[in-house]
PDB file of C-alpha atoms in Angstrom:
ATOM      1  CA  UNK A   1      -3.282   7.321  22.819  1.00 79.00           C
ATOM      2  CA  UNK A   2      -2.699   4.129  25.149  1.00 82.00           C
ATOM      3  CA  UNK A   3      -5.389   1.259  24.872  1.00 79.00           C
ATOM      4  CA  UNK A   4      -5.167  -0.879  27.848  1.00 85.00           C
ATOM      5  CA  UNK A   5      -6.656  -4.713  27.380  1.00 78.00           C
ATOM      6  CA  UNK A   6      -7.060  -7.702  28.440  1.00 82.00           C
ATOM      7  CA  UNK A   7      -5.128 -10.546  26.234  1.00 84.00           C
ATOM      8  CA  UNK A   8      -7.157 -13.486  26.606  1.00 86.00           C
ATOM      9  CA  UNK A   9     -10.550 -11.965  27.225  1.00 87.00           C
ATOM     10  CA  UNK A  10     -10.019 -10.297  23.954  1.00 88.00           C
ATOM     11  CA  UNK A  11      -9.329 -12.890  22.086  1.00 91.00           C
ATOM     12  CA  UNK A  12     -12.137 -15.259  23.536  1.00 91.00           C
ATOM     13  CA  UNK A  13     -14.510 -12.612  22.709  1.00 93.00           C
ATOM     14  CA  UNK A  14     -13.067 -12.368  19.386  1.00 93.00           C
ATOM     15  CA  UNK A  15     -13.441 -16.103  18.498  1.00 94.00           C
ATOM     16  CA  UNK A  16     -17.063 -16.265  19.523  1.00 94.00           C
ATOM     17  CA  UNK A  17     -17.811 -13.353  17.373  1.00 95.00           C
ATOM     18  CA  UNK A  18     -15.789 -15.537  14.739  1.00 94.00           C
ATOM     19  CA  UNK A  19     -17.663 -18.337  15.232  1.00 94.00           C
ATOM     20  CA  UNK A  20     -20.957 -16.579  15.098  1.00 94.00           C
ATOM     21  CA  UNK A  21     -20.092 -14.916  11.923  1.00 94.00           C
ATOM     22  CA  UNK A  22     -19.321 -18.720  10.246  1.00 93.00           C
ATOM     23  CA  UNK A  23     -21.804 -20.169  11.322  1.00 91.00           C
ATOM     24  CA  UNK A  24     -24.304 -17.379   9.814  1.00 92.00           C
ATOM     25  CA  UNK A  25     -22.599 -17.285   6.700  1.00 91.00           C
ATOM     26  CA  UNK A  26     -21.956 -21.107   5.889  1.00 86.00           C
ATOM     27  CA  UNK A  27     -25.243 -21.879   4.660  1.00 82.00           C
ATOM     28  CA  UNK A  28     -25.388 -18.923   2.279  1.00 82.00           C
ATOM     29  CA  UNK A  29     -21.111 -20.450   1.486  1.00 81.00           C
ATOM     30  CA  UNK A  30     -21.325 -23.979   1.780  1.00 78.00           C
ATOM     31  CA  UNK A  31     -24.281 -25.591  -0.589  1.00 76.00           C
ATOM     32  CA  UNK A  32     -25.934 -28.504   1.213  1.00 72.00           C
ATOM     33  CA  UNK A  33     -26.176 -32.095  -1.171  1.00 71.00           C
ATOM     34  CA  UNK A  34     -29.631 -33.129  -1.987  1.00 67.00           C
ATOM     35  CA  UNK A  35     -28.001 -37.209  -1.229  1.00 67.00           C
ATOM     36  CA  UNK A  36     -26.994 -36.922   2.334  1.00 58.00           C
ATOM     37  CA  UNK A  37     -30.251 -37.735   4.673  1.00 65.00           C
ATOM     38  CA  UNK A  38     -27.715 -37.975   7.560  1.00 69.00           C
ATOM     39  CA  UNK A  39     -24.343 -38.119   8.877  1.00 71.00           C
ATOM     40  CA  UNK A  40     -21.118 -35.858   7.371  1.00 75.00           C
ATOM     41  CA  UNK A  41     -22.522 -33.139   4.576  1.00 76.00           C
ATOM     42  CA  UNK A  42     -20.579 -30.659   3.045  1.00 77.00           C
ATOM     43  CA  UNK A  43     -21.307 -28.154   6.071  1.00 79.00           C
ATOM     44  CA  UNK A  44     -20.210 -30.432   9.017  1.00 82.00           C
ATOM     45  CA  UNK A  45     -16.510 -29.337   8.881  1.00 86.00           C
ATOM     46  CA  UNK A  46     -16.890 -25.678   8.999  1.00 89.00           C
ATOM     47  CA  UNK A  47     -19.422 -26.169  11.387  1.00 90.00           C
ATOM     48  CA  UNK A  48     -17.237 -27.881  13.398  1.00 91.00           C
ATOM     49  CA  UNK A  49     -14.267 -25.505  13.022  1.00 93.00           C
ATOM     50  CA  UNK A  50     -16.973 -22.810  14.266  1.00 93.00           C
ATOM     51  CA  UNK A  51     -17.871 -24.879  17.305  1.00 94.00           C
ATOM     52  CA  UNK A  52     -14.145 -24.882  17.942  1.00 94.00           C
ATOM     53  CA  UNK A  53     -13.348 -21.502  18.005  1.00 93.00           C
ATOM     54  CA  UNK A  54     -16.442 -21.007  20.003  1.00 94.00           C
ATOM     55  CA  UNK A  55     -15.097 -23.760  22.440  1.00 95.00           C
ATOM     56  CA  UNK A  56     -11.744 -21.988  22.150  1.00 93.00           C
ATOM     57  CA  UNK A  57     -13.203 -18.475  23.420  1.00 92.00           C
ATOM     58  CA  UNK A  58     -15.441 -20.085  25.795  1.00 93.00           C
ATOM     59  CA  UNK A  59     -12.037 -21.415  27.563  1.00 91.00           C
ATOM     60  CA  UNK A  60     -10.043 -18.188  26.872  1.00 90.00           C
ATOM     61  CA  UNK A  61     -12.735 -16.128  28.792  1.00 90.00           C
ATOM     62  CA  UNK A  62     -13.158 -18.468  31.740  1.00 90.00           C
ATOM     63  CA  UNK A  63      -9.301 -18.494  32.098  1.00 88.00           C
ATOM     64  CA  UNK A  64      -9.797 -14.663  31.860  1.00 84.00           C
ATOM     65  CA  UNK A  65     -12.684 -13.904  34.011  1.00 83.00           C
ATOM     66  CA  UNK A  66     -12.804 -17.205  36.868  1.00 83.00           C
ATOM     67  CA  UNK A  67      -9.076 -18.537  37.099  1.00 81.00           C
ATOM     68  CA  UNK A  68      -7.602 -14.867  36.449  1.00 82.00           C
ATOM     69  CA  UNK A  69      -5.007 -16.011  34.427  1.00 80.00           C
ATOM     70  CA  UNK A  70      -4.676 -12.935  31.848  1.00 78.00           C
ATOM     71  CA  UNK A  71      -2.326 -10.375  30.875  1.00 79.00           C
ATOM     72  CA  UNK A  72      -2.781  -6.619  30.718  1.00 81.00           C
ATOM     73  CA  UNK A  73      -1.671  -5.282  27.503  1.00 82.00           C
ATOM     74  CA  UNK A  74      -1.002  -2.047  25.655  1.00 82.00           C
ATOM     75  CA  UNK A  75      -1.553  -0.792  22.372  1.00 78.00           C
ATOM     76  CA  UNK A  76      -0.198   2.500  21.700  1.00 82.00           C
ATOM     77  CA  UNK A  77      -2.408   3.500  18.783  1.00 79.00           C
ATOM     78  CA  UNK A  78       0.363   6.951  17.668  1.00 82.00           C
ATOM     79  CA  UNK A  79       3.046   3.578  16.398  1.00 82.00           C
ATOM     80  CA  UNK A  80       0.150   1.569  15.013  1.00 82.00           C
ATOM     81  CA  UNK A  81      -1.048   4.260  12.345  1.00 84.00           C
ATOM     82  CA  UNK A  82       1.319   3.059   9.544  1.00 84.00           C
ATOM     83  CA  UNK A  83      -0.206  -0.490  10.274  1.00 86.00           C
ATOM     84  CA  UNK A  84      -3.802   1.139   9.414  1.00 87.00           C
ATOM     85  CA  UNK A  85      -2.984   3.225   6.523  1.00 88.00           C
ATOM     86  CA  UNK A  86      -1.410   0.347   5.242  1.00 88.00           C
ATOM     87  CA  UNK A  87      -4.689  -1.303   5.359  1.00 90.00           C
ATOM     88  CA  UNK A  88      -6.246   1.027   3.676  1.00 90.00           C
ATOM     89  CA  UNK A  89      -4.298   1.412   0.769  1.00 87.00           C
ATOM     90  CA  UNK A  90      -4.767  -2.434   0.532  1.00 88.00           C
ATOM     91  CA  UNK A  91      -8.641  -1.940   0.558  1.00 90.00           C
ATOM     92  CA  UNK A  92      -8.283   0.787  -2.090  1.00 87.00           C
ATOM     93  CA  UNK A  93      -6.173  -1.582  -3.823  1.00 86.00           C
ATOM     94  CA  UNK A  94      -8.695  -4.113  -4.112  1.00 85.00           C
ATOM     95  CA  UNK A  95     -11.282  -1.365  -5.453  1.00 83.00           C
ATOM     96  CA  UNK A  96      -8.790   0.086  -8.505  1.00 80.00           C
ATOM     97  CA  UNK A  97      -6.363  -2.798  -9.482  1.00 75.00           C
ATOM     98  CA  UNK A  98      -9.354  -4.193 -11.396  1.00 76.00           C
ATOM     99  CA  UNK A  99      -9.187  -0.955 -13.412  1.00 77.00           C
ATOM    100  CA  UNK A 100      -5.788  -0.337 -13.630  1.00 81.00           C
ATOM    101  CA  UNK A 101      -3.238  -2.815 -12.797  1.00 80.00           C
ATOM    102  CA  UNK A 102       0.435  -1.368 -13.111  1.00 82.00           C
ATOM    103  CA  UNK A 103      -0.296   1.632 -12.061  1.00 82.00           C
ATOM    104  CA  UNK A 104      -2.139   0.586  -9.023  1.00 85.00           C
ATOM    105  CA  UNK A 105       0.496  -2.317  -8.242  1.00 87.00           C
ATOM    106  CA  UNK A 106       3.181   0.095  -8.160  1.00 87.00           C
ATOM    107  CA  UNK A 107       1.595   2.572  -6.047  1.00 88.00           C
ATOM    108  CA  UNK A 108       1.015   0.034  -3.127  1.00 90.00           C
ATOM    109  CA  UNK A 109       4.756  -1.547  -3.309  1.00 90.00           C
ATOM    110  CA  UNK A 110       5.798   2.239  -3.029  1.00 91.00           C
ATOM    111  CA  UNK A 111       3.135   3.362  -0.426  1.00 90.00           C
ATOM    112  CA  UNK A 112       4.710  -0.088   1.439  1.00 90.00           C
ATOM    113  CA  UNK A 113       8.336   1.353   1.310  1.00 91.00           C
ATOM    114  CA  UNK A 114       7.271   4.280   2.245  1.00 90.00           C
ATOM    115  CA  UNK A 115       5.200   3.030   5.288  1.00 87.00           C
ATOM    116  CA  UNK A 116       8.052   1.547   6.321  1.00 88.00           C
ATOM    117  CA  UNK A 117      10.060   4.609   6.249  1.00 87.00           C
ATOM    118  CA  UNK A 118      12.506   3.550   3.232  1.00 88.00           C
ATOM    119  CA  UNK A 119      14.420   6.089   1.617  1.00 88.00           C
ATOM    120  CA  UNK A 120      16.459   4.862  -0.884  1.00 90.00           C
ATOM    121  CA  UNK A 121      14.996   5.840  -4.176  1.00 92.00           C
ATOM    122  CA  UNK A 122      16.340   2.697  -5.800  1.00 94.00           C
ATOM    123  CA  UNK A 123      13.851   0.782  -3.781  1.00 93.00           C
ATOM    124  CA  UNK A 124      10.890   2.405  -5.391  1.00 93.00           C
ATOM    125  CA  UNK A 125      12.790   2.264  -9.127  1.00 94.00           C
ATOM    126  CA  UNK A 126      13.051  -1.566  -8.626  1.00 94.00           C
ATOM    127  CA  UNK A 127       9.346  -1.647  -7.725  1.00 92.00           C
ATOM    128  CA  UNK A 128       8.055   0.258  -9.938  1.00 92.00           C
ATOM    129  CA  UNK A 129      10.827  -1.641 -12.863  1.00 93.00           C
ATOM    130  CA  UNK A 130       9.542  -5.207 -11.461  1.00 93.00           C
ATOM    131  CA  UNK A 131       5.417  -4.053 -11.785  1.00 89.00           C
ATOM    132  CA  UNK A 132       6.304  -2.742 -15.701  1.00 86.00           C
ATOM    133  CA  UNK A 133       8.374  -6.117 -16.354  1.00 91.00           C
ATOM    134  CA  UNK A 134       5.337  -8.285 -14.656  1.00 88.00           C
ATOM    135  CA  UNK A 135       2.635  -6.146 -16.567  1.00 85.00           C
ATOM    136  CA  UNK A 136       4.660  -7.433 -19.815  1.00 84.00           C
ATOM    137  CA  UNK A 137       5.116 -10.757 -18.808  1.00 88.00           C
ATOM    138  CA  UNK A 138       1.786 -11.417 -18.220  1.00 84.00           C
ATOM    139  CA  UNK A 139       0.528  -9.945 -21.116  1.00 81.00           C
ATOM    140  CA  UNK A 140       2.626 -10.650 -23.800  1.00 82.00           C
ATOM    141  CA  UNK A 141       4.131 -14.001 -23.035  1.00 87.00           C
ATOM    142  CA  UNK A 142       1.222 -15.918 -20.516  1.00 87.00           C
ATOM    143  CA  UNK A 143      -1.640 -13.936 -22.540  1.00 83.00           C
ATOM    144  CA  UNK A 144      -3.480 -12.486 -19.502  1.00 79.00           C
ATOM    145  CA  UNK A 145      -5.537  -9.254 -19.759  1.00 79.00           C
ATOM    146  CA  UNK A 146      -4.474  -6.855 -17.314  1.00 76.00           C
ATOM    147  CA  UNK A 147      -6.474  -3.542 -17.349  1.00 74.00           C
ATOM    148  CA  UNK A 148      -4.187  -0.830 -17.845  1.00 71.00           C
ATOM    149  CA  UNK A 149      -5.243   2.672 -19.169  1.00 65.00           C
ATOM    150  CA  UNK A 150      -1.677   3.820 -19.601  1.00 64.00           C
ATOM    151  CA  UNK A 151      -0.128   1.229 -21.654  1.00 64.00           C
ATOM    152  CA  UNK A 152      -4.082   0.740 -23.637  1.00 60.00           C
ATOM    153  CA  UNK A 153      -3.369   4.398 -25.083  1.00 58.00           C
ATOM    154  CA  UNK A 154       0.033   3.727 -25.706  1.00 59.00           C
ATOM    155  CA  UNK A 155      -0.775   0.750 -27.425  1.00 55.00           C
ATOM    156  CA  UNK A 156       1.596  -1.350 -25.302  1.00 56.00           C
TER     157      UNK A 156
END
């Protein structure tokens, strides 16, 4: 499947909807001084980068829509799927590398070589030989606590 778009009144759409989203979430981010009566606070700079992306989209979409300056593009969704499962597997990552840390760590360097279509089986030795090596570094010499339910009954 073949999405057809337009390049800059994309992305001006997409930086107001950027700048809407900071500026709704930087008083719940940024906490506001109980000093400052007026002038710079601790929220005037992301403000301010909001009201420049907004500016920023503002001028994309008039370029765009009055002075027609834009670009038809394609996205051919069929090439981009490795992109999104690899985006998943990242998201799942960030769910089960608090529970287990070498085994998840290996799983997305491998699921990464094999997005990418890699078939040398060295590649995913060396991965999976560099996530055991950094699991024991970090534990044994820098004292970190890693989860791991493998090497916990093991008593590694």
């Amino acid at each position: 499947m073949i999405i057809k778009y337009r390049s800059n009144l994309t992305c001006g759409i997409t930086a107001i909807l950027a700048a809407a989203v900071m500026c709704a979430i930087i008083p719940q981010q940024v906490g506001l001084e109980t000093t400052a009566r007026f002038g710079v606070t601790s929220r005037t700079i992301p403000y301010g980068i909001a009201a420049v992306f907004a500016i920023c989209g503002v001028g994309l979409m008039i370029q765009s829509l009055v002075l027609k300056k834009d670009e038809t593009k394609e996205l051919n969704l069929k090439a981009e799927v490795p992109a999104l499962l690899m985006f998943l597997v990242l998201i799942a990552y960030l769910f089960v590398f608090e529970k287990e840390w070498p085994l998840s760590t290996a799983a997305v360097g491998c699921a990464a070589l094999a997005l990418s279509k890699s078939k040398k089986w060295l590649y995913y030795v060396i991965v999976i030989a560099l996530t055991i090596a950094m699991y024991f570094i970090f534990v044994n010499v820098l004292h970190i606590r890693l989860n791991s339910l493998v090497f916990g009954l093991l008593g590694l």
